[in-house]
Short mmCIF file of C-alpha atoms and ligand atoms in Angstrom, two decimals:
data_model
loop_
_atom_site.label_atom_id
_atom_site.label_comp_id
_atom_site.label_asym_id
_atom_site.label_seq_id
_atom_site.Cartn_x
_atom_site.Cartn_y
_atom_site.Cartn_z
CA MET A 296 30.95 108.79 120.71
CA ARG A 297 29.97 112.40 118.97
CA ILE A 298 32.55 115.07 119.24
CA ASP A 299 31.49 118.68 118.19
CA ILE A 300 34.53 121.09 118.00
CA VAL A 301 33.65 124.86 117.71
CA THR A 302 36.60 126.87 116.36
CA VAL A 303 37.47 130.04 114.48
CA SER A 304 39.61 127.81 111.74
CA PRO A 305 37.88 124.47 111.24
CA GLU A 306 40.48 123.94 108.22
CA LEU A 307 43.36 124.05 110.73
CA ILE A 308 42.16 121.06 112.80
CA ARG A 309 40.36 118.96 110.11
CA SER A 310 43.65 117.23 108.95
CA PRO A 311 44.54 115.00 112.12
CA PHE A 312 41.32 113.32 111.62
CA GLU A 313 41.74 112.24 108.26
CA HIS A 314 44.46 110.03 108.80
CA SER A 315 45.59 106.84 110.73
CA ILE A 316 43.86 105.68 113.96
CA LEU A 317 41.32 109.01 114.15
CA LYS A 318 40.23 107.94 110.50
CA ARG A 319 39.76 104.44 111.37
CA ALA A 320 37.84 105.19 114.46
CA GLN A 321 35.26 107.28 112.24
CA ASP A 322 35.38 104.66 109.29
CA LYS A 323 34.29 102.04 112.30
CA GLY A 324 31.66 104.08 113.46
CA LYS A 325 33.11 104.59 116.78
CA VAL A 326 33.20 108.25 116.82
CA GLU A 327 31.49 111.11 114.70
CA VAL A 328 33.54 114.52 114.78
CA HIS A 329 31.78 117.82 113.71
CA PHE A 330 33.46 120.99 112.93
CA HIS A 331 31.67 124.30 113.49
CA GLY A 332 33.25 127.56 112.29
CA LEU A 333 32.65 130.42 114.37
CA ARG A 334 32.43 132.74 111.54
CA ASP A 335 29.55 131.19 110.41
CA TYR A 336 27.77 133.06 113.55
CA ALA A 337 29.65 136.37 112.89
CA LEU A 338 28.03 139.68 113.82
CA ASN A 339 28.36 141.11 110.55
CA ARG A 340 29.09 140.08 106.78
CA TYR A 341 32.88 140.90 107.28
CA GLY A 342 32.77 137.85 109.83
CA LYS A 343 33.28 139.81 112.77
CA ILE A 344 33.69 137.59 115.87
CA ASP A 345 36.35 139.20 117.88
CA ASP A 346 36.84 142.85 119.44
CA TYR A 347 39.67 144.90 121.76
CA GLN A 348 39.49 143.98 125.47
CA PHE A 349 37.89 146.20 128.02
CA GLY A 350 40.48 147.96 130.22
CA GLY A 351 42.91 147.95 127.47
CA GLY A 352 45.70 145.53 126.83
CA ALA A 353 47.32 143.60 123.75
CA GLY A 354 45.26 141.03 122.02
CA MET A 355 41.68 140.51 120.49
CA VAL A 356 38.99 138.54 122.47
CA LEU A 357 36.52 136.17 121.01
CA MET A 358 33.17 138.00 121.46
CA ILE A 359 30.25 136.35 123.39
CA GLU A 360 27.46 136.41 120.90
CA PRO A 361 28.73 134.19 118.25
CA ILE A 362 29.82 131.66 120.49
CA ASP A 363 26.61 131.87 122.36
CA LYS A 364 24.75 131.49 119.20
CA CYS A 365 26.78 128.38 118.20
CA LEU A 366 27.04 126.84 121.43
CA SER A 367 23.56 127.27 122.29
CA GLY A 368 22.16 125.97 119.00
CA LEU A 369 24.20 122.84 119.64
CA MET A 370 23.05 122.11 122.81
CA GLN A 371 19.28 122.32 121.97
CA GLU A 372 20.03 119.41 119.50
CA ARG A 373 21.44 117.13 122.12
CA ASP A 374 22.76 116.90 125.73
CA TYR A 375 26.60 117.09 126.09
CA ASP A 376 28.48 115.17 128.84
CA GLU A 377 31.21 117.70 129.01
CA ILE A 378 31.41 121.32 127.32
CA ILE A 379 35.22 121.60 127.42
CA TYR A 380 37.30 125.16 126.64
CA MET A 381 41.08 124.51 125.73
CA THR A 382 43.18 127.06 127.18
CA PRO A 383 46.54 127.18 128.78
CA ASP A 384 45.07 128.73 132.04
CA ALA A 385 43.61 125.23 132.86
CA PRO A 386 44.40 121.97 134.57
CA THR A 387 46.86 119.86 132.57
CA LEU A 388 45.48 117.13 130.27
CA ASP A 389 46.62 113.67 131.63
CA GLN A 390 45.82 109.85 131.05
CA ARG A 391 43.21 109.83 133.97
CA THR A 392 41.07 112.57 132.31
CA ALA A 393 41.47 110.90 128.88
CA ASN A 394 40.18 107.68 130.23
CA ILE A 395 37.21 109.29 131.74
CA LEU A 396 36.27 111.43 128.60
CA SER A 397 36.76 108.11 126.59
CA ASP A 398 33.45 106.68 128.57
CA LYS A 399 31.33 109.61 127.30
CA SER A 400 28.65 109.91 124.51
CA ASN A 401 28.54 113.65 123.61
CA LEU A 402 31.46 116.06 124.06
CA LEU A 403 31.52 119.53 122.94
CA ILE A 404 35.07 121.40 122.62
CA LEU A 405 35.44 125.18 122.39
CA THR A 406 38.97 126.26 121.13
CA GLY A 407 40.29 129.75 121.78
CA HIS A 408 42.14 132.16 119.70
CA TYR A 409 44.11 135.40 120.10
CA LYS A 410 43.56 136.18 123.74
CA GLY A 411 41.02 133.76 124.63
CA VAL A 412 37.06 133.85 124.80
CA ASP A 413 35.14 136.44 126.86
CA GLN A 414 34.82 135.20 130.30
CA ARG A 415 31.22 135.14 130.47
CA ILE A 416 31.27 132.42 127.91
CA ARG A 417 33.24 130.33 130.41
CA ASP A 418 31.18 131.15 133.20
CA LYS A 419 27.93 130.40 131.47
CA PHE A 420 28.67 127.19 129.26
CA ILE A 421 31.99 125.44 130.24
CA THR A 422 31.82 122.36 132.44
CA LYS A 423 35.66 121.49 132.07
CA GLU A 424 38.89 123.54 131.30
CA ILE A 425 42.05 121.73 129.82
CA SER A 426 45.39 122.63 128.88
CA ILE A 427 47.88 120.37 126.99
CA GLY A 428 50.83 121.86 128.65
CA ASP A 429 52.65 124.89 130.12
CA TYR A 430 53.29 126.88 126.88
CA VAL A 431 51.19 129.04 124.75
CA LEU A 432 49.92 128.23 121.40
CA SER A 433 48.59 130.44 118.75
CA GLY A 434 45.04 128.88 119.08
CA GLY A 435 43.30 125.91 120.86
CA GLU A 436 42.81 123.97 117.57
CA LEU A 437 46.10 121.78 117.91
CA ALA A 438 45.26 121.35 121.52
CA ALA A 439 41.82 120.20 120.92
CA ALA A 440 43.37 117.76 118.34
CA VAL A 441 45.75 116.29 121.00
CA LEU A 442 42.79 115.92 123.38
CA CYS A 443 40.73 114.17 120.72
CA ASP A 444 43.59 111.82 119.76
CA ALA A 445 44.20 111.00 123.43
CA VAL A 446 40.42 110.22 124.02
CA ILE A 447 39.41 108.66 120.76
CA ARG A 448 42.33 105.78 120.84
CA LEU A 449 41.02 104.71 124.10
CA ILE A 450 37.18 104.15 122.86
CA PRO A 451 36.78 100.44 123.22
CA GLY A 452 37.44 98.74 119.71
CA VAL A 453 39.31 101.62 118.26
CA LEU A 454 42.62 100.04 118.41
CA GLY A 455 42.84 96.71 116.94
CA ASP A 456 44.81 95.27 119.76
CA GLU A 457 42.73 96.20 122.68
CA THR A 458 45.63 95.48 125.20
CA SER A 459 48.17 97.90 123.50
CA ALA A 460 46.32 101.10 125.05
CA LEU A 461 46.51 99.38 128.52
CA THR A 462 50.15 99.07 128.05
CA ASP A 463 50.69 102.70 127.03
CA SER A 464 52.93 104.93 129.32
CA PHE A 465 50.76 106.74 132.09
CA GLN A 466 47.92 103.93 132.22
CA ASP A 467 49.44 102.95 135.51
CA ASN A 468 51.05 106.26 136.33
CA LEU A 469 54.13 104.68 134.80
CA LEU A 470 56.36 105.29 131.74
CA ALA A 471 56.16 102.42 129.30
CA PRO A 472 59.33 100.13 129.35
CA PRO A 473 61.73 100.14 126.28
CA VAL A 474 60.46 98.38 123.39
CA PHE A 475 63.01 96.16 120.79
CA THR A 476 61.98 94.10 117.39
CA ARG A 477 64.30 92.47 114.89
CA PRO A 478 67.35 91.89 114.51
CA ALA A 479 68.16 90.66 117.89
CA GLU A 480 71.59 91.94 117.53
CA TYR A 481 72.67 95.21 115.63
CA ASP A 482 75.97 96.51 115.12
CA GLY A 483 76.91 94.97 118.66
CA MET A 484 73.81 96.33 120.44
CA LYS A 485 71.86 93.37 121.82
CA VAL A 486 68.48 93.00 122.91
CA PRO A 487 68.21 91.89 126.59
CA ASP A 488 68.09 88.09 126.54
CA ILE A 489 64.89 87.84 128.99
CA LEU A 490 62.93 89.07 125.94
CA LEU A 491 63.99 86.51 123.63
CA SER A 492 63.66 83.64 126.32
CA GLY A 493 60.01 82.89 125.95
CA ASN A 494 59.52 82.83 129.74
CA PHE A 495 56.16 85.39 129.54
CA PRO A 496 55.95 85.56 133.61
CA LYS A 497 59.46 86.93 133.81
CA ILE A 498 59.19 89.02 130.74
CA GLU A 499 56.23 90.88 132.56
CA GLU A 500 58.44 91.15 135.62
CA TRP A 501 61.54 92.63 133.52
CA ARG A 502 59.06 95.22 131.95
CA HIS A 503 57.46 96.21 135.22
CA ASP A 504 60.89 96.62 136.74
CA ALA A 505 62.00 98.39 133.53
CA ALA A 506 59.04 100.98 133.66
CA ILE A 507 59.80 101.68 137.30
CA GLU A 508 63.40 102.58 136.43
CA ARG A 509 62.61 104.58 133.63
CA THR A 510 59.91 106.56 135.42
CA LYS A 511 62.27 107.02 138.43
CA LEU A 512 64.65 108.42 136.24
CA ILE A 513 62.83 110.62 133.92
CA ARG A 514 59.47 111.59 135.69
CA PRO A 515 59.86 110.88 139.35
CA ASP A 516 57.04 112.84 140.13
CA LEU A 517 54.78 110.33 138.50
CA LEU A 518 55.43 107.70 141.54
CA ASN A 519 54.48 110.50 144.31
CA ASP A 520 50.94 110.66 142.62
CA GLU A 521 48.37 108.25 144.02
N1 ADE B 263 45.55 127.38 123.72
C1 ADE B 263 46.56 127.81 123.72
N2 ADE B 263 47.62 127.20 124.25
C2 ADE B 263 47.18 126.24 124.93
C3 ADE B 263 47.42 125.10 125.68
N3 ADE B 263 48.53 125.07 126.02
N4 ADE B 263 46.51 124.34 126.00
C4 ADE B 263 45.34 124.26 125.60
N5 ADE B 263 44.87 125.39 124.85
C5 ADE B 263 45.51 126.25 124.42
#
């Protein structure tokens, strides 16, 4: 997979890709990530890329021309499966969307800043808009990093143990069951006997029941989704 990220602040988003699973995925050749700074497409030598909004109102808006130049140039080089805009006024990211995107070859992600981007960019280029939750961040960079993490770890071969992504929370619309490791007893707190029994069908059953219990308690809304 190739991911191109277009942003006002490439330096703000680089770091998560330089560590842990996201780094390993790139080292293994499973994903290539490229950052594009919007100021490289600025209208003047002072790096102008934003302006006041028509009609008045607080906050600057990213201008159409620098983004148009950047996206059009990238689109001439390859076909993108999705051109994604990270914004709070969009459907919320979920595991289903991450699964679908993990199967794509080329993703282009535009991150907003300030009050967002000129609406005409959204109308002309964007095929999918994603929010990472009902709160407003200072910019879309961290949201893009969250999206990329959720997607990249699902690319086959990225996680060492293939099954570990399959048993994540949300993969079957359930939260993950509790997990324990050594010691089997600590300060009087015991690990459930069933997990020490070696009876794997029973352990699976226990885990499934525990996942349902936890989901009922914390996220009952998930049980109503199909
Ligand atoms: N940009 C600012 N806030 C955001 C959010 N919640 N999700 C995605 N992009 C954003």
